[in-house]
């Protein structure tokens, strides 16, 4: 088994209301507790980072599956929503919902369009981040797929 390491470095100056940094080979950003959770709301936060990881993993997986299937696309974009429950002051990430919007090339057949819809669901089950959070966070996909006219 070959393991691929991913490495991030974090710095945190002091208490809860501080602003820290997160760095990796291709990313550097400020981090803090979100304003909605009584933090300074500067930079990003773990909740957005988790949602971002799930969203980028899903859209890259979906795009790769479409490419391998030979389904021609014009545009693929997505909005994702993370839902966090707050009960008795305890924050719990409950659900991630992806809303991919796929515009297929005009040459795509109805059969290929139906396959693209199946791949939209399969991509969520194949994504490494979705598999990592399985059993803890519900992840669902609500695709909008149409052909370019």
MMTF fields as JSON, N, C-alpha, C and O atoms, coordinates in Angstrom:
{
  "mmtfVersion": "1.0.0",
  "mmtfProducer": "UNKNOWN",
  "numBonds": 595,
  "numAtoms": 596,
  "numGroups": 149,
  "numChains": 1,
  "numModels": 1,
  "chainsPerModel": [1],
  "groupsPerChain": [149],
  "chainIdList": ["A"],
  "bondAtomList": [4, 2, 8, 6, 12, 10, 16, 14, 20, 18, 24, 22, 28, 26, 32, 30, 36, 34, 40, 38, 44, 42, 48, 46, 52, 50, 56, 54, 60, 58, 64, 62, 68, 66, 72, 70, 76, 74, 80, 78, 84, 82, 88, 86, 92, 90, 96, 94, 100, 98, 104, 102, 108, 106, 112, 110, 116, 114, 120, 118, 124, 122, 128, 126, 132, 130, 136, 134, 140, 138, 144, 142, 148, 146, 152, 150, 156, 154, 160, 158, 164, 162, 168, 166, 172, 170, 176, 174, 180, 178, 184, 182, 188, 186, 192, 190, 196, 194, 200, 198, 204, 202, 208, 206, 212, 210, 216, 214, 220, 218, 224, 222, 228, 226, 232, 230, 236, 234, 240, 238, 244, 242, 248, 246, 252, 250, 256, 254, 260, 258, 264, 262, 268, 266, 272, 270, 276, 274, 280, 278, 284, 282, 288, 286, 292, 290, 296, 294, 300, 298, 304, 302, 308, 306, 312, 310, 316, 314, 320, 318, 324, 322, 328, 326, 332, 330, 336, 334, 340, 338, 344, 342, 348, 346, 352, 350, 356, 354, 360, 358, 364, 362, 368, 366, 372, 370, 376, 374, 380, 378, 384, 382, 388, 386, 392, 390, 396, 394, 400, 398, 404, 402, 408, 406, 412, 410, 416, 414, 420, 418, 424, 422, 428, 426, 432, 430, 436, 434, 440, 438, 444, 442, 448, 446, 452, 450, 456, 454, 460, 458, 464, 462, 468, 466, 472, 470, 476, 474, 480, 478, 484, 482, 488, 486, 492, 490, 496, 494, 500, 498, 504, 502, 508, 506, 512, 510, 516, 514, 520, 518, 524, 522, 528, 526, 532, 530, 536, 534, 540, 538, 544, 542, 548, 546, 552, 550, 556, 554, 560, 558, 564, 562, 568, 566, 572, 570, 576, 574, 580, 578, 584, 582, 588, 586, 592, 590],
  "bondOrderList": [1, 1, 1, 1, 1, 1, 1, 1, 1, 1, 1, 1, 1, 1, 1, 1, 1, 1, 1, 1, 1, 1, 1, 1, 1, 1, 1, 1, 1, 1, 1, 1, 1, 1, 1, 1, 1, 1, 1, 1, 1, 1, 1, 1, 1, 1, 1, 1, 1, 1, 1, 1, 1, 1, 1, 1, 1, 1, 1, 1, 1, 1, 1, 1, 1, 1, 1, 1, 1, 1, 1, 1, 1, 1, 1, 1, 1, 1, 1, 1, 1, 1, 1, 1, 1, 1, 1, 1, 1, 1, 1, 1, 1, 1, 1, 1, 1, 1, 1, 1, 1, 1, 1, 1, 1, 1, 1, 1, 1, 1, 1, 1, 1, 1, 1, 1, 1, 1, 1, 1, 1, 1, 1, 1, 1, 1, 1, 1, 1, 1, 1, 1, 1, 1, 1, 1, 1, 1, 1, 1, 1, 1, 1, 1, 1, 1, 1, 1],
  "groupList": [{"groupName": "UNK", "atomNameList": ["N", "CA", "C", "O"], "elementList": ["N", "C", "C", "O"], "formalChargeList": [0, 0, 0, 0], "bondAtomList": [1, 0, 2, 1, 3, 2], "bondOrderList": [1, 1, 2], "singleLetterCode": "X", "chemCompType": "L-PEPTIDE LINKING"}],
  "groupTypeList": [0, 0, 0, 0, 0, 0, 0, 0, 0, 0, 0, 0, 0, 0, 0, 0, 0, 0, 0, 0, 0, 0, 0, 0, 0, 0, 0, 0, 0, 0, 0, 0, 0, 0, 0, 0, 0, 0, 0, 0, 0, 0, 0, 0, 0, 0, 0, 0, 0, 0, 0, 0, 0, 0, 0, 0, 0, 0, 0, 0, 0, 0, 0, 0, 0, 0, 0, 0, 0, 0, 0, 0, 0, 0, 0, 0, 0, 0, 0, 0, 0, 0, 0, 0, 0, 0, 0, 0, 0, 0, 0, 0, 0, 0, 0, 0, 0, 0, 0, 0, 0, 0, 0, 0, 0, 0, 0, 0, 0, 0, 0, 0, 0, 0, 0, 0, 0, 0, 0, 0, 0, 0, 0, 0, 0, 0, 0, 0, 0, 0, 0, 0, 0, 0, 0, 0, 0, 0, 0, 0, 0, 0, 0, 0, 0, 0, 0, 0, 0],
  "groupIdList": [1, 2, 3, 4, 5, 6, 7, 8, 9, 10, 11, 12, 13, 14, 15, 16, 17, 18, 19, 20, 21, 22, 23, 24, 25, 26, 27, 28, 29, 30, 31, 32, 33, 34, 35, 36, 37, 38, 39, 40, 41, 42, 43, 44, 45, 46, 47, 48, 49, 50, 51, 52, 53, 54, 55, 56, 57, 58, 59, 60, 61, 62, 63, 64, 65, 66, 67, 68, 69, 70, 71, 72, 73, 74, 75, 76, 77, 78, 79, 80, 81, 82, 83, 84, 85, 86, 87, 88, 89, 90, 91, 92, 93, 94, 95, 96, 97, 98, 99, 100, 101, 102, 103, 104, 105, 106, 107, 108, 109, 110, 111, 112, 113, 114, 115, 116, 117, 118, 119, 120, 121, 122, 123, 124, 125, 126, 127, 128, 129, 130, 131, 132, 133, 134, 135, 136, 137, 138, 139, 140, 141, 142, 143, 144, 145, 146, 147, 148, 149],
  "secStructList": [7, 7, 7, 7, 7, 7, 7, 7, 3, 3, 3, 7, 7, 1, 1, 6, 6, 7, 7, 3, 3, 3, 3, 3, 6, 6, 3, 3, 3, 3, 3, 7, 7, 7, 4, 4, 4, 6, 1, 7, 7, 7, 1, 5, 7, 2, 2, 2, 2, 2, 2, 2, 2, 2, 2, 2, 2, 2, 2, 2, 2, 2, 2, 2, 2, 2, 2, 2, 6, 6, 7, 7, 3, 3, 3, 3, 3, 3, 3, 3, 3, 3, 3, 3, 3, 3, 3, 6, 6, 3, 3, 3, 3, 3, 3, 3, 3, 3, 3, 3, 3, 3, 3, 3, 7, 6, 6, 7, 7, 2, 2, 2, 2, 2, 2, 2, 2, 2, 2, 2, 2, 2, 2, 2, 2, 2, 7, 2, 2, 2, 2, 2, 2, 6, 6, 6, 1, 3, 3, 3, 3, 7, 7, 3, 3, 3, 3, 7, 7],
  "xCoordList": [0.854, 0.0, 0.897, 1.823, 0.61, 1.35, 0.498, -0.634, 1.034, 0.322, 0.835, 2.043, -0.078, 0.292, 0.074, -1.058, 1.126, 0.943, 0.474, 0.941, -0.448, -0.834, -0.428, -0.686, 0.196, 0.73, 0.226, 0.297, -0.283, -0.622, 0.082, 0.365, 0.355, 0.953, -0.006, -0.51, -0.264, -1.139, -0.388, 0.498, -0.761, -0.233, -1.422, -2.363, -1.385, -2.461, -1.832, -1.157, -2.042, -1.322, -1.748, -0.901, -3.032, -3.467, -4.894, -5.248, -5.744, -7.093, -8.076, -7.731, -9.302, -10.414, -10.679, -11.089, -10.457, -10.774, -9.606, -9.648, -8.584, -7.42, -7.699, -8.733, -6.75, -6.755, -5.429, -4.359, -5.518, -4.326, -4.128, -4.766, -3.235, -2.982, -2.93, -2.583, -3.28, -3.156, -2.393, -2.723, -1.363, -0.545, -0.319, -0.179, -0.288, 0.105, 0.897, 1.191, 1.239, 2.046, 1.367, 2.043, 0.03, -0.68, -1.746, -2.594, -1.713, -2.759, -2.186, -1.43, -2.549, -2.244, -3.427, -3.839, -3.977, -5.157, -5.211, -4.649, -5.901, -6.192, -7.297, -8.152, -7.271, -8.301, -8.773, -7.986, -10.059, -10.609, -11.965, -12.489, -12.506, -13.854, -14.827, -14.661, -15.844, -16.784, -17.553, -17.771, -17.952, -18.727, -20.027, -20.482, -20.634, -21.879, -21.701, -22.672, -20.455, -20.141, -19.389, -18.618, -19.636, -19.052, -17.54, -16.866, -17.011, -15.586, -15.376, -16.339, -14.124, -13.842, -14.277, -14.432, -14.476, -14.954, -13.964, -14.371, -12.677, -11.638, -11.056, -10.731, -10.927, -10.406, -11.433, -12.638, -10.953, -11.849, -11.875, -11.256, -12.597, -12.758, -12.899, -13.066, -12.833, -12.914, -14.189, -14.16, -15.3, -16.571, -16.536, -16.962, -16.022, -15.876, -14.829, -14.987, -13.762, -12.71, -13.241, -12.924, -14.04, -14.634, -15.58, -15.546, -16.413, -17.331, -16.543, -16.888, -15.489, -14.646, -13.974, -13.883, -13.502, -12.882, -13.903, -13.607, -15.1, -16.141, -16.549, -16.733, -16.689, -17.123, -16.067, -16.388, -14.814, -13.775, -13.556, -13.333, -13.617, -13.47, -14.598, -14.356, -15.825, -16.967, -16.869, -17.011, -16.629, -16.68, -15.535, -15.711, -14.365, -13.249, -13.558, -13.288, -14.121, -14.484, -15.535, -15.421, -16.562, -17.624, -17.051, -17.362, -16.224, -15.624, -14.771, -14.809, -14.006, -13.172, -14.027, -13.692, -15.134, -16.026, -16.684, -16.812, -17.097, -17.682, -16.663, -16.989, -15.435, -14.372, -14.104, -14.022, -13.968, -13.72, -14.871, -14.649, -16.088, -17.252, -17.381, -18.231, -16.539, -16.591, -17.775, -18.192, -18.324, -19.47, -18.946, -18.285, -19.242, -18.736, -19.54, -20.771, -18.82, -19.477, -19.111, -18.046, -19.995, -19.745, -19.342, -18.465, -19.994, -19.721, -20.185, -21.234, -19.378, -19.744, -19.457, -18.318, -20.479, -20.323, -21.157, -21.948, -20.967, -21.692, -21.751, -20.829, -22.849, -22.972, -23.132, -23.835, -22.482, -22.615, -23.006, -22.62, -23.782, -24.27, -23.919, -24.136, -23.377, -23.104, -24.061, -24.226, -24.683, -25.645, -25.068, -24.709, -24.987, -24.44, -25.544, -26.218, -25.723, -26.712, -26.055, -24.904, -26.798, -26.331, -27.373, -28.487, -26.991, -27.875, -27.121, -26.058, -27.679, -27.055, -25.607, -24.744, -25.351, -24.011, -23.019, -21.838, -23.473, -22.599, -22.875, -24.01, -21.81, -21.917, -21.601, -20.56, -22.525, -22.335, -22.627, -23.725, -21.645, -21.831, -22.774, -22.455, -23.924, -24.949, -25.03, -25.181, -24.926, -25.242, -24.479, -24.235, -24.108, -23.535, -24.42, -24.728, -24.824, -25.673, -24.964, -24.622, -24.748, -24.128, -25.221, -26.128, -25.112, -26.032, -25.225, -25.007, -24.771, -24.015, -24.929, -26.078, -24.39, -25.1, -24.244, -23.189, -24.692, -23.919, -24.604, -25.776, -23.861, -24.325, -23.559, -22.345, -24.275, -23.674, -23.572, -24.338, -22.623, -22.477, -23.732, -24.409, -24.038, -25.257, -25.222, -26.274, -24.04, -23.904, -24.207, -24.272, -24.389, -24.635, -26.008, -26.996, -26.061, -27.312, -28.131, -27.631, -29.397, -30.245, -29.68, -29.749, -29.12, -28.513, -27.316, -27.156, -26.497, -25.35, -25.813, -25.204, -26.89, -27.448, -27.917, -27.684, -28.573, -29.02, -27.81, -27.842, -26.759, -25.549, -24.91, -24.42, -24.906, -24.355, -25.1, -24.488, -26.404, -27.206, -26.782, -26.65, -26.571, -26.12, -24.722, -24.434, -23.871, -22.509, -22.516, -21.642, -23.493, -23.596, -23.762, -23.178, -24.554, -24.753, -23.536, -23.104, -22.986, -21.831, -20.615, -19.832, -20.455, -19.303, -19.301, -18.241, -20.471, -20.544, -20.093, -19.404, -20.46, -20.083, -18.608, -18.022, -18.009, -16.613, -15.628, -14.436, -16.11, -15.245, -14.592, -15.269, -13.285, -12.528, -13.033, -13.084, -13.4, -13.863, -15.241, -15.496, -16.128, -17.449, -17.302, -18.003, -16.389, -16.167, -15.581, -15.888, -14.742, -14.106, -15.119, -14.969, -16.142, -17.121, -18.356, -19.239, -18.42, -19.58, -19.846, -18.935, -21.135, -21.535, -21.577, -22.17, -20.946, -20.946, -21.715, -22.395, -21.6, -22.251, -22.994, -22.426, -24.245, -25.026, -24.576, -24.484, -24.297, -23.926, -24.919, -25.144, -25.519, -26.467, -26.165, -25.487, -26.688, -26.448, -27.785, -28.623, -27.976, -29.189, -28.752, -28.664, -28.479, -27.942, -28.989, -30.153, -28.542, -29.313, -28.473, -27.386, -28.981, -28.246, -29.094, -30.257, -28.489, -29.207, -28.235, -27.023, -28.765, -27.931, -27.904, -28.899, -26.735, -26.557, -27.397, -27.389, -28.129, -28.956, -28.489, -29.075],
  "yCoordList": [-1.18, 0.0, 1.239, 1.347, 2.168, 3.424, 4.533, 4.759, 5.205, 6.325, 7.63, 7.821, 8.526, 9.846, 10.871, 11.066, 11.521, 12.492, 13.856, 14.339, 14.453, 15.844, 16.56, 16.062, 17.711, 18.397, 19.83, 20.545, 20.242, 21.644, 22.077, 21.267, 23.372, 23.968, 25.018, 25.834, 25.009, 26.014, 26.775, 26.24, 28.014, 28.877, 29.509, 29.961, 29.542, 30.144, 30.956, 30.392, 32.281, 33.126, 32.985, 33.018, 32.832, 32.695, 32.242, 31.267, 32.886, 32.433, 32.311, 32.443, 32.055, 31.767, 32.853, 32.538, 34.104, 35.212, 35.61, 36.664, 34.802, 35.104, 34.804, 34.243, 35.193, 34.867, 34.177, 34.723, 32.977, 32.211, 32.096, 32.799, 31.2, 30.954, 29.457, 28.66, 29.111, 27.747, 27.839, 28.648, 27.004, 27.013, 25.588, 24.651, 25.458, 24.211, 24.591, 25.766, 23.61, 23.89, 24.895, 25.711, 24.836, 25.691, 26.578, 27.122, 26.728, 27.495, 28.195, 27.607, 29.44, 30.146, 31.049, 31.852, 30.911, 31.678, 31.949, 31.212, 33.026, 33.304, 32.359, 31.966, 31.998, 31.132, 31.711, 32.268, 31.573, 31.989, 31.327, 30.667, 31.523, 31.05, 31.952, 33.172, 31.379, 32.205, 33.168, 32.898, 34.278, 35.283, 34.687, 35.064, 33.748, 33.114, 32.294, 31.962, 31.977, 31.2, 32.067, 31.57, 33.381, 34.373, 34.482, 34.756, 34.269, 34.467, 35.716, 36.411, 36.017, 37.219, 37.122, 38.152, 35.921, 35.783, 36.258, 36.767, 36.104, 36.55, 35.332, 34.334, 35.414, 34.291, 33.182, 33.428, 31.983, 30.83, 30.149, 30.613, 29.049, 28.346, 26.852, 26.46, 26.025, 24.58, 24.147, 23.202, 24.815, 24.438, 24.665, 23.809, 25.831, 26.115, 25.211, 24.781, 24.924, 24.061, 22.65, 22.042, 22.125, 20.795, 20.809, 19.906, 21.829, 21.949, 22.105, 21.495, 22.916, 23.093, 21.8, 21.511, 21.02, 19.734, 18.806, 18.156, 18.745, 17.884, 18.352, 17.533, 19.657, 20.205, 20.0, 19.566, 20.308, 20.154, 18.686, 18.346, 17.822, 16.392, 15.902, 15.174, 16.305, 15.861, 16.356, 15.562, 17.654, 18.197, 17.644, 17.414, 17.431, 16.846, 15.393, 14.96, 14.637, 13.245, 13.153, 12.319, 14.007, 14.01, 14.341, 13.662, 15.368, 15.759, 14.633, 14.384, 13.953, 12.845, 11.699, 11.084, 11.397, 10.329, 10.667, 9.804, 11.923, 12.35, 12.213, 11.74, 12.626, 12.535, 11.076, 10.745, 10.201, 8.781, 8.147, 7.238, 8.627, 8.099, 8.694, 8.267, 9.679, 10.315, 11.244, 11.511, 11.74, 12.648, 14.08, 14.561, 14.735, 16.089, 17.121, 17.113, 17.999, 19.03, 20.422, 20.625, 21.36, 22.765, 23.508, 24.372, 23.161, 23.868, 23.0, 22.358, 23.004, 22.325, 23.28, 23.709, 23.61, 24.471, 23.86, 22.944, 24.38, 23.786, 24.749, 25.526, 24.672, 25.304, 24.168, 23.193, 24.3, 23.297, 24.006, 25.148, 23.303, 23.874, 22.916, 21.709, 23.456, 22.675, 23.091, 24.281, 22.132, 22.425, 21.973, 20.809, 22.925, 22.671, 22.862, 23.891, 21.872, 21.923, 22.511, 22.206, 23.351, 23.883, 23.503, 24.027, 22.591, 22.153, 22.267, 21.672, 23.033, 23.233, 23.696, 23.266, 24.581, 25.128, 24.196, 24.529, 23.034, 22.08, 22.152, 21.982, 22.409, 22.514, 21.158, 20.564, 20.669, 19.37, 19.508, 19.91, 19.174, 19.179, 18.042, 16.884, 18.338, 17.344, 16.902, 15.716, 17.875, 17.528, 18.406, 19.586, 17.802, 18.517, 18.21, 17.05, 19.252, 19.095, 19.764, 20.945, 18.992, 19.517, 19.754, 18.939, 20.886, 21.226, 21.443, 22.584, 20.334, 20.515, 20.963, 20.534, 21.829, 22.343, 22.005, 22.606, 21.057, 20.569, 20.932, 20.62, 21.592, 21.9, 20.991, 21.122, 20.07, 19.117, 19.714, 20.606, 19.213, 19.646, 19.262, 18.294, 20.011, 19.758, 18.392, 17.85, 17.832, 16.532, 15.35, 14.212, 15.598, 14.524, 13.909, 14.622, 12.584, 11.863, 11.783, 12.071, 11.384, 11.188, 10.098, 10.202, 9.052, 7.964, 8.488, 8.134, 9.316, 9.9, 10.858, 10.93, 11.587, 12.484, 11.684, 12.087, 10.558, 9.697, 9.137, 9.023, 8.793, 8.29, 9.386, 9.107, 10.623, 11.743, 11.891, 12.181, 11.696, 11.774, 10.665, 10.908, 9.467, 8.363, 8.644, 8.337, 9.223, 9.543, 10.631, 10.65, 11.536, 12.587, 11.946, 12.414, 10.882, 10.174, 9.324, 9.294, 8.639, 7.769, 8.565, 8.073, 9.781, 10.604, 10.88, 10.904, 11.086, 11.339, 10.104, 10.232, 8.937, 7.699, 7.357, 6.621, 7.887, 7.593, 8.603, 8.314, 9.771, 10.844, 10.45, 9.982, 10.64, 10.277, 11.003, 10.404, 12.262, 13.023, 12.533, 12.395, 12.268, 11.724, 10.396, 10.138, 9.56, 8.28, 8.497, 7.742, 9.518, 9.781, 10.227, 9.9, 10.967, 11.476, 10.58, 10.843, 9.528, 8.627, 8.106, 7.707, 8.126, 7.669, 8.791, 8.641, 9.917, 11.072, 12.259, 12.979, 12.455, 13.577, 13.026, 12.266, 13.398, 13.011, 13.867, 15.088, 13.235, 13.956, 13.576, 12.393, 14.587, 14.322, 15.212, 16.233, 14.796, 15.492, 15.748, 14.853, 16.978, 17.364, 18.015, 19.239, 17.188, 17.719, 18.361, 17.963, 19.354, 19.943, 19.714, 20.275, 18.888, 18.546, 18.88, 18.488, 19.614, 19.957, 20.003, 20.096, 19.937, 19.984, 21.39, 22.114, 21.752, 23.027, 23.013, 22.04, 24.112, 24.148, 25.205, 25.37],
  "zCoordList": [0.0, 0.0, 0.0, 0.804, -0.91, -0.974, -0.374, -0.803, 0.597, 1.213, 0.645, 0.504, 0.32, -0.188, 0.922, 1.363, 1.374, 2.464, 1.944, 0.913, 2.674, 2.48, 3.754, 4.849, 3.632, 4.805, 4.835, 3.836, 5.984, 6.226, 7.506, 8.389, 7.581, 8.768, 9.288, 8.516, 10.573, 11.174, 12.258, 12.924, 12.41, 13.472, 14.172, 13.519, 15.488, 16.27, 17.391, 18.252, 17.401, 18.356, 19.819, 20.712, 20.071, 21.472, 21.564, 20.902, 22.342, 22.68, 21.536, 20.362, 21.92, 21.024, 19.981, 18.864, 20.316, 19.408, 18.516, 17.881, 18.458, 17.623, 16.157, 15.795, 15.34, 13.92, 13.639, 13.905, 13.099, 12.787, 11.296, 10.512, 10.911, 9.493, 9.233, 10.105, 8.024, 7.526, 6.223, 5.355, 6.085, 4.874, 4.388, 5.175, 3.076, 2.442, 1.203, 0.982, 0.405, -0.783, -1.722, -2.349, -1.821, -2.785, -2.151, -2.858, -0.846, -0.171, 1.045, 1.818, 1.205, 2.445, 2.748, 1.911, 3.964, 4.316, 5.802, 6.612, 6.141, 7.544, 7.994, 7.201, 9.275, 9.845, 11.168, 11.933, 11.428, 12.719, 12.903, 12.006, 14.077, 14.357, 13.6, 13.612, 12.941, 12.186, 13.089, 14.27, 12.513, 13.26, 13.797, 14.877, 13.04, 13.462, 14.742, 15.422, 15.052, 16.257, 17.267, 18.089, 17.181, 18.085, 17.989, 18.982, 16.798, 16.553, 15.724, 15.398, 15.373, 14.583, 13.125, 12.468, 12.604, 11.223, 10.179, 9.135, 10.435, 9.496, 8.797, 9.441, 7.495, 6.735, 6.668, 6.705, 6.571, 6.519, 7.879, 8.836, 7.946, 9.221, 8.935, 7.78, 9.957, 9.729, 9.016, 8.227, 9.278, 8.657, 7.149, 6.374, 6.739, 5.313, 4.677, 3.534, 5.414, 4.868, 4.622, 3.6, 5.54, 5.354, 4.154, 3.319, 4.076, 2.944, 1.645, 0.633, 1.669, 0.486, 0.06, -1.133, 1.024, 0.703, 0.055, -0.948, 0.623, 0.062, -1.334, -2.235, -1.514, -2.808, -3.891, -4.998, -3.579, -4.602, -4.944, -6.106, -3.948, -4.203, -5.112, -6.075, -4.801, -5.598, -7.04, -7.97, -7.243, -8.607, -9.461, -10.657, -8.853, -9.6, -9.952, -11.072, -9.011, -9.255, -10.354, -11.253, -10.288, -11.296, -12.671, -13.65, -12.753, -14.037, -14.616, -15.821, -13.771, -14.244, -14.753, -15.766, -14.066, -14.504, -15.849, -16.717, -16.01, -17.284, -18.407, -19.496, -18.139, -19.149, -19.523, -20.706, -18.517, -18.791, -19.584, -20.383, -19.361, -20.081, -21.484, -22.265, -21.802, -23.117, -23.294, -24.422, -22.194, -22.255, -22.332, -21.411, -23.412, -23.67, -22.883, -22.89, -22.212, -21.406, -21.908, -22.49, -21.678, -21.966, -20.694, -20.721, -19.573, -18.32, -17.15, -17.2, -16.11, -14.869, -13.722, -13.534, -12.961, -11.788, -10.663, -10.886, -9.459, -8.35, -7.169, -6.922, -6.463, -5.15, -4.149, -4.412, -3.008, -1.947, -0.67, -0.424, 0.137, 1.389, 2.522, 2.411, 3.612, 4.803, 5.907, 6.174, 6.539, 7.607, 8.947, 9.127, 9.887, 11.208, 12.233, 12.248, 13.084, 14.153, 15.404, 15.715, 16.109, 17.388, 18.435, 18.446, 19.305, 20.377, 21.695, 21.868, 22.615, 23.935, 23.823, 24.589, 22.858, 22.684, 22.015, 21.911, 21.556, 20.88, 19.374, 18.929, 18.596, 17.144, 16.525, 16.804, 15.669, 15.027, 13.537, 13.151, 12.698, 11.25, 10.908, 11.178, 10.322, 10.061, 8.598, 8.303, 7.688, 6.302, 5.324, 5.576, 4.201, 3.061, 1.864, 1.59, 1.156, -0.027, -1.2, -1.143, -2.26, -3.477, -4.519, -4.691, -5.207, -6.29, -7.569, -7.975, -8.222, -9.459, -10.594, -10.702, -11.427, -12.588, -13.802, -14.009, -14.594, -15.73, -17.034, -17.245, -17.903, -19.251, -20.201, -20.357, -20.833, -21.752, -23.151, -23.516, -23.922, -25.311, -26.095, -25.75, -27.137, -27.923, -28.606, -28.945, -28.81, -29.471, -28.546, -29.009, -27.266, -26.299, -26.538, -26.713, -26.545, -26.775, -25.481, -24.394, -25.624, -24.437, -23.54, -22.315, -24.144, -23.383, -22.565, -21.397, -23.178, -22.466, -21.365, -20.298, -21.636, -20.617, -19.398, -18.259, -19.643, -18.546, -17.784, -16.558, -18.51, -17.862, -17.012, -15.918, -17.496, -16.731, -15.404, -14.376, -15.425, -14.2, -13.227, -12.028, -13.738, -12.874, -12.313, -11.156, -13.139, -12.691, -11.62, -10.754, -11.67, -10.647, -9.271, -8.293, -9.193, -7.929, -7.583, -6.431, -8.571, -8.345, -7.869, -7.056, -8.366, -7.983, -6.483, -5.856, -5.913, -4.464, -3.689, -2.677, -4.138, -3.451, -3.663, -2.869, -4.729, -5.061, -4.496, -4.384, -4.144, -3.654, -2.327, -1.412, -2.23, -1.04, 0.213, 1.287, 0.095, 1.264, 1.695, 2.892, 0.749, 1.098, 1.832, 2.811, 1.355, 2.034, 3.423, 4.345, 3.586, 4.883, 5.939, 7.116, 5.529, 6.5, 6.615, 7.431, 5.806, 5.817, 7.223, 7.948, 7.584, 8.911, 9.935, 11.003, 9.609, 10.508, 9.943, 10.676, 8.634, 7.963, 6.756, 5.972, 6.601, 5.431, 4.246, 4.365, 3.111, 1.887, 0.808, 0.552, 0.169, -0.908, -2.104, -1.992, -3.249, -4.515, -5.191, -5.293, -5.65, -6.38, -7.699, -7.792, -8.717, -9.97, -10.874, -10.896, -11.608, -12.708, -13.952, -14.089, -14.857, -16.057, -17.271, -17.362, -18.206, -19.432, -20.597, -20.402, -21.801, -23.002, -23.581, -23.567, -24.088, -24.763, -26.029, -26.784, -26.255, -27.467, -28.424, -29.495]
}
